Coordinates of C-alpha atoms in Angstrom, one line a residue:
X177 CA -38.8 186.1 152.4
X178 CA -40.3 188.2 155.3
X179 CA -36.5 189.8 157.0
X180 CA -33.2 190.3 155.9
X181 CA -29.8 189.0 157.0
X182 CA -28.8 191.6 159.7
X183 CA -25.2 190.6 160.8
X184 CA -22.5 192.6 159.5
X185 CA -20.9 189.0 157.9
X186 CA -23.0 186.2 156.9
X187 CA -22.9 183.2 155.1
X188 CA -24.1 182.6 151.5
X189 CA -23.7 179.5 149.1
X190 CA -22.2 179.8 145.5
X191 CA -24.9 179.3 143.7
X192 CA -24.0 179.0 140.3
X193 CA -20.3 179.9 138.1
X194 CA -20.2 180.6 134.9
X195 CA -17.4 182.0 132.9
X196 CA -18.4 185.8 132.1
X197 CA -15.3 186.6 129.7
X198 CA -11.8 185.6 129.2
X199 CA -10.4 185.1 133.1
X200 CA -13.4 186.5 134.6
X201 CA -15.9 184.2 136.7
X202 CA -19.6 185.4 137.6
X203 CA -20.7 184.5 140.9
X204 CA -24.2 184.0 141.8
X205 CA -24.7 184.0 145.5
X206 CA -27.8 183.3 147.6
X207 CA -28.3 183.1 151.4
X208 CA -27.9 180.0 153.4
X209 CA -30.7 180.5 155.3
X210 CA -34.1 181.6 154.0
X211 CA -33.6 185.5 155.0
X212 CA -33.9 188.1 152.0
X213 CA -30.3 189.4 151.0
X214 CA -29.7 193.4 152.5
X215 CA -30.9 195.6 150.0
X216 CA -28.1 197.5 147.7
X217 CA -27.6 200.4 145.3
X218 CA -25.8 200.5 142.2
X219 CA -22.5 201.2 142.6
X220 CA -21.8 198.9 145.8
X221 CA -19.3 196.2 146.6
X222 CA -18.9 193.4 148.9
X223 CA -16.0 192.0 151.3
X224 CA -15.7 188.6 150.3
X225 CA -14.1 186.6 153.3
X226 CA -11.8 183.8 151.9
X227 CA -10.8 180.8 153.7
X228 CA -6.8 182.1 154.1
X229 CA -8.1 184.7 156.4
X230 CA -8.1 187.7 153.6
X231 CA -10.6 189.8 152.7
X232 CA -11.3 191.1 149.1
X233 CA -13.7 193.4 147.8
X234 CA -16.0 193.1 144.3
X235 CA -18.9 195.3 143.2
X236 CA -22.3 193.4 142.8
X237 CA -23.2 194.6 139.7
X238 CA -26.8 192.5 139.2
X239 CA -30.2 193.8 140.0
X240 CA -30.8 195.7 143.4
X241 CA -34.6 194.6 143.5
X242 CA -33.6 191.1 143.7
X243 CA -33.3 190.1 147.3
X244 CA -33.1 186.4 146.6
X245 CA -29.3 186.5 144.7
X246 CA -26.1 188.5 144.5
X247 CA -23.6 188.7 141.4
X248 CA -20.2 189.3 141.2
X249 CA -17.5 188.8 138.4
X250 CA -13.9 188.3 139.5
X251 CA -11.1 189.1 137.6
X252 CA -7.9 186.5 137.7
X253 CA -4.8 188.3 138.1
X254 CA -1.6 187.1 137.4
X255 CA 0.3 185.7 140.4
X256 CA 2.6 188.2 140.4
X257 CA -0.1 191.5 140.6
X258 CA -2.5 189.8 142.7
X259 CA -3.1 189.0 146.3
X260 CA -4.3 185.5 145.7
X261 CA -8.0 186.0 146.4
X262 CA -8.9 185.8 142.8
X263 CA -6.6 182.5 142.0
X264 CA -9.0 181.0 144.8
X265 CA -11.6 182.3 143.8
X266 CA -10.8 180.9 139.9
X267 CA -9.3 177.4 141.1
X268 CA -10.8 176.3 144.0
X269 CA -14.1 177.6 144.5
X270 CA -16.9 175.3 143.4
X271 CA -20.7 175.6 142.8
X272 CA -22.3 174.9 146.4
X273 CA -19.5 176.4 148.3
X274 CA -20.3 178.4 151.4
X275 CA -18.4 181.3 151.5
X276 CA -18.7 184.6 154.2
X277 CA -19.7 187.7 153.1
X278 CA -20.2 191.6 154.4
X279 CA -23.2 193.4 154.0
X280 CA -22.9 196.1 151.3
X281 CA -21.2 199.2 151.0
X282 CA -21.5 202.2 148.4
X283 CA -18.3 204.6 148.0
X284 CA -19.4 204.8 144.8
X285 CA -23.4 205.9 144.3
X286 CA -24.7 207.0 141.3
X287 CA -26.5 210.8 142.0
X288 CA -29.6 212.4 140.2
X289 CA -28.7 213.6 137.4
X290 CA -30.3 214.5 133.7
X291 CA -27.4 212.8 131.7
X292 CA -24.4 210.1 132.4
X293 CA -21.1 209.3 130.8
X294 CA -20.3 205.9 131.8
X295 CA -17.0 205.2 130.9
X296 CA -15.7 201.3 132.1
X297 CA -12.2 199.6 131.4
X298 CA -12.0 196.3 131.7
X299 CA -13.1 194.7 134.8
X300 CA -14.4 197.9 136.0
X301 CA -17.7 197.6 133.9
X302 CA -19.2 195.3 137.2
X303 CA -20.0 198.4 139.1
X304 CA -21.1 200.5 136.2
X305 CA -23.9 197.4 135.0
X306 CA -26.6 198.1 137.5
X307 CA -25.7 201.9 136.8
X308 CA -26.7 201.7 133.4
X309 CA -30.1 200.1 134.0
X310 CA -31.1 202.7 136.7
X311 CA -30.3 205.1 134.4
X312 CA -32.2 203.9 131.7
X313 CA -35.2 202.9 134.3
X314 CA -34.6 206.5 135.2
X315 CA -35.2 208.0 131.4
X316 CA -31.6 209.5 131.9
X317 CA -30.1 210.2 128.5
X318 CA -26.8 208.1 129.2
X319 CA -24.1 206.5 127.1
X320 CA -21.2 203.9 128.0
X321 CA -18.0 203.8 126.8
X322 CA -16.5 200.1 127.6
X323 CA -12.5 199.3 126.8
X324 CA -10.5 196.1 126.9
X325 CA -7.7 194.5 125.7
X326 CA -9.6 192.0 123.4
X327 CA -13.5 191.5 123.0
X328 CA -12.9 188.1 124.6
X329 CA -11.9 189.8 128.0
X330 CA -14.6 191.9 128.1
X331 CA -17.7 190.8 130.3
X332 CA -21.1 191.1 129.9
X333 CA -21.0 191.9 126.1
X334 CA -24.3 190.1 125.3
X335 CA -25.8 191.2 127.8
X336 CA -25.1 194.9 127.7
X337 CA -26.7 194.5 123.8
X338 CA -29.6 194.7 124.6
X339 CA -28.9 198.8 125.0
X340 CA -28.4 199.0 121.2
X341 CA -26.5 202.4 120.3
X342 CA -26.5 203.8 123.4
X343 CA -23.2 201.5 124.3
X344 CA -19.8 201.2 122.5
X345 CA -18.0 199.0 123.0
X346 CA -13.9 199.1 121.9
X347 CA -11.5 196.1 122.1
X348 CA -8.1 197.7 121.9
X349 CA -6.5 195.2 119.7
X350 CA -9.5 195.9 117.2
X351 CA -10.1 200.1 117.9
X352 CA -6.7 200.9 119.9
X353 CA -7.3 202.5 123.3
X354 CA -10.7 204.7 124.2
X355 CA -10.2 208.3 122.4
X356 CA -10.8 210.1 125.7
X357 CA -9.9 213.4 123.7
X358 CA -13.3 212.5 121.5
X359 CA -15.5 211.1 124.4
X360 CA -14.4 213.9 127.0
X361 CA -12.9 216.7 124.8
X362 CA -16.3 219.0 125.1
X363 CA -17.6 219.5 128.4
X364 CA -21.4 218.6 128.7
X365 CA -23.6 220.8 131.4
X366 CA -26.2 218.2 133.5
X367 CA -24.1 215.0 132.8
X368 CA -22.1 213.1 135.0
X369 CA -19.1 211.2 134.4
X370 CA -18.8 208.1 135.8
X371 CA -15.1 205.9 135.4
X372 CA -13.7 202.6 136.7
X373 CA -11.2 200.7 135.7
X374 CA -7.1 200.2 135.6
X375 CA -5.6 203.2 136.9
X376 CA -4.1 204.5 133.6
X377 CA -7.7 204.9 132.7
X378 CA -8.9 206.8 135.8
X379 CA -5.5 209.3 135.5
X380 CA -6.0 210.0 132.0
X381 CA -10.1 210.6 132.5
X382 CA -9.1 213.1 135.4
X383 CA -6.8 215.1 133.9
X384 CA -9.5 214.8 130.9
X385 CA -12.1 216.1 133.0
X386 CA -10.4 218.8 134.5
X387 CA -12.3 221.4 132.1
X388 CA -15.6 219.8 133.4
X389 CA -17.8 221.2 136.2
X390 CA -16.7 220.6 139.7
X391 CA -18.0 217.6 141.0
X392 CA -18.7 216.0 137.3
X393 CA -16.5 213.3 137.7
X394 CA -17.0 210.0 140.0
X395 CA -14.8 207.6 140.1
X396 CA -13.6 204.4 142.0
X397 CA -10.5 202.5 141.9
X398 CA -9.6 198.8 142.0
X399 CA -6.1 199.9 143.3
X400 CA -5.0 202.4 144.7
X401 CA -3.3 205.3 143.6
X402 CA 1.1 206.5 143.9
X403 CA 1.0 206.3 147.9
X404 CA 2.1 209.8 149.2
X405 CA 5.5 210.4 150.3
X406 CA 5.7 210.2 154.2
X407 CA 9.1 211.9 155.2
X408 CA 6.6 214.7 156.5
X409 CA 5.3 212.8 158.7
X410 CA 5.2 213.5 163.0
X411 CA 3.9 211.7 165.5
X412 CA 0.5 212.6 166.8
X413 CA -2.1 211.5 169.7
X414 CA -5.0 209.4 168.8
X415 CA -8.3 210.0 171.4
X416 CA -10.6 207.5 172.2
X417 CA -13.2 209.5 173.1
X418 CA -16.0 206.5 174.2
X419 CA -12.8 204.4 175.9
X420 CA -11.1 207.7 177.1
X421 CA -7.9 206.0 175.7
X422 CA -5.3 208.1 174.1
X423 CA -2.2 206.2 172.0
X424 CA 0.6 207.7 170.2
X425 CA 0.8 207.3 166.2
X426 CA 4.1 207.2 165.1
X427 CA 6.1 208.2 161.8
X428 CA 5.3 205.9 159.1
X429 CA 2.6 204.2 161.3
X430 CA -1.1 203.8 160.8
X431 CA -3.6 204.9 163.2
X432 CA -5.6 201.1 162.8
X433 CA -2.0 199.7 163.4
X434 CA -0.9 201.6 166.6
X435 CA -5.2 200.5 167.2
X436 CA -5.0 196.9 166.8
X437 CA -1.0 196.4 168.4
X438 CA -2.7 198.3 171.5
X439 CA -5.6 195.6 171.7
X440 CA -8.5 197.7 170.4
X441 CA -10.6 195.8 168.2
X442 CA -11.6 197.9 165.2
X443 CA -13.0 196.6 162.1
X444 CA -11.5 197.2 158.7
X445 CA -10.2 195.0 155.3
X446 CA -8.4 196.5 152.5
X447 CA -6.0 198.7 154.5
X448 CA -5.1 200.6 151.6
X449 CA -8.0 203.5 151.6
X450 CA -10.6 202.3 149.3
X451 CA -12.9 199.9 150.9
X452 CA -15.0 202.5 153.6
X453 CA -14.7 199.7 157.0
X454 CA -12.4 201.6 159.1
X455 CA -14.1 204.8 158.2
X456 CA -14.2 206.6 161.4
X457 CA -16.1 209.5 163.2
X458 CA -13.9 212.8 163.8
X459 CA -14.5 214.7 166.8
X460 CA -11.5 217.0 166.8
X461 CA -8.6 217.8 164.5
X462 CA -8.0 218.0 161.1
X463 CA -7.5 214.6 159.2
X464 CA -4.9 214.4 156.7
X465 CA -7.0 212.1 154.5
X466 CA -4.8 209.7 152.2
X467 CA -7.8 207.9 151.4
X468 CA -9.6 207.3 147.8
X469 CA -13.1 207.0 148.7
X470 CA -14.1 210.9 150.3
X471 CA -14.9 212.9 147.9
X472 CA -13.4 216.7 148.2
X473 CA -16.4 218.3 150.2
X474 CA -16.0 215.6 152.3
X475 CA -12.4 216.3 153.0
X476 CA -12.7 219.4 153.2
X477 CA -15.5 219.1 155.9
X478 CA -13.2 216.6 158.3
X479 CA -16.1 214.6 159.8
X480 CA -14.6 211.3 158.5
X481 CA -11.4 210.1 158.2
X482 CA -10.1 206.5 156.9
X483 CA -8.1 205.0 159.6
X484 CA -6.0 202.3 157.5
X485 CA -4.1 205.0 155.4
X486 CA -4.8 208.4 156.6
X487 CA -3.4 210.6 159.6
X488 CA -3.6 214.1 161.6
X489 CA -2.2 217.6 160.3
X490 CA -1.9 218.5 164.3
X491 CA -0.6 216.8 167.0
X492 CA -3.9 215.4 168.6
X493 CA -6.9 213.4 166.6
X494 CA -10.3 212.7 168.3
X495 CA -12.3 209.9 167.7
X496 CA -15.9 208.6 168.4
X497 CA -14.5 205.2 169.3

């Protein structure tokens, strides 16, 4: 294959389906036409476009250097804690499907470092997968601690053998939950601690990693954290700068609402902070980011801000839109 797809959203066909672990479907997806796949690093996801109109996001968690296939595992959720992209997804979706995809995005990149503490929960192992074998291509000393409820709910056992003692792996009906107290108690210079999964996991690894260097810890989130209270709020402007629009943001409002109910176009999917579309360029002010995807330097430097959940400590935001 001699160029890559280079739309932002393309097509791909379900290539194959098999059933990864108790409620959890691998994908193998492959383009519809005979372009190579954009490349990817570990640690990256994908907005899946369903036919409903919704867009969901899953980490591709199968080997970057192949340009001819994607993977993805999907979780079900219950009816009543999901958003319905997963019951599709489960029930309706059949091998040869066409479905519309985004081209990848990494909120989530694994750095250089000497050592790594992987440490998964559940459906959260997909992202840490192709971490693990760059580490290991890397000659990083690494390890991977992998939870779940049962062993039958836990993907990619079998094939995350073939590490040997370098993973554990502890079903919580079997070992009871991870002992983060044992895995995390003494901090380790040169290693970096990499979590995903539920968010009692990631709460309990932060406040466990709170002794650790700065900057230690990287995480990523399938949902997103307590949202912060808003009776603080005020109304601020919103610039255009490229348009030379300004809008008012109200109380309790979004900046990509007050956007898209003015007409402007803007693109974005998970409107809850964690996906990176609506990421935009900050020309002035100071975001009040409410986001989960910049890291603290980031913040702290106010080039960015996240559109869908975040706002402006001021009363005037300028953006490169």
């Amino acid at each position: 294959m001699d160029r890559a797809c280079d739309d932002s959203e393309f097509d791909v066909i379900v290539e194959s389906i098999e059933l990864a672990a108790t409620d959890v479907r691998a994908l193998i997806l492959q383009p519809v036409t005979g372009a190579a796949l954009p490349e990817w690093t570990p640690g990256s996801h994908i907005d899946v476009l369903l036919p409903s109109g919704t867009v969901r996001q899953y980490s591709l968690c199968g080997d970057p250097s192949d340009r001819d296939a994607w993977r993805i595992a999907v979780l079900r959720e219950p009816p009543e804690r999901g958003r319905g992209g997963s019951e599709y997804i489960h029930t309706a979706l059949e091998v040869g499907a066409k479905i519309r995809v985004g081209r990848p995005r990494n909120n989530f990149p694994l750095i250089d470092s000497a050592g790594y503490l992987f440490v998964a929960g559940g459906i959260g192992i997909t992202p840490i997968l192709p971490m693990i074998a760059q580490a290991q291509a890397r000659g990083a000393d690494w390890r991977l601690v992998y939870g779940g409820r049962t062993a039958d709910s836990m993907a990619f056992r079998g094939e995350l053998g073939r590490y040997g003692d370098r993973v554990q792996i502890l079903p919580e009906d079997r070992t009871g939950p991870i002992d983060l107290d044992s895995v995390l108690g003494r901090p380790r210079p040169d290693t970096a601690v990499y979590c995903c999964g539920p968010s009692g996991l990631l709460e309990a690894v932060e406040e466990k990693c709170k002794s650790w260097p700065e900057g230690a810890l990287h995480t990523e989130r399938f949902v997103p954290a307590a949202p912060q209270p808003t009776a603080g709020d005020t109304a601020f402007e919103v610039v255009l700068a490229k348009q030379n629009r300004t809008f008012v943001v109200e109380p309790g409002e979004t900046i990509l609402r007050t956007l898209e109910s003015n007409g402007v176009d803007v693109l974005s999917s998970c409107q809850q902070g964690m996906c990176g579309r609506c990421e935009q360029t900050v020309l002035e002010g100071t975001p009040d980011h409410r986001d989960e995807i910049l890291t603290p330097e980031e913040r702290e430097a106010g080039e960015y801000i996240l559109i869908c959940v975040s706002r402006c400590h001021g009363d005037r935001l300028v953006l490169d839109l």
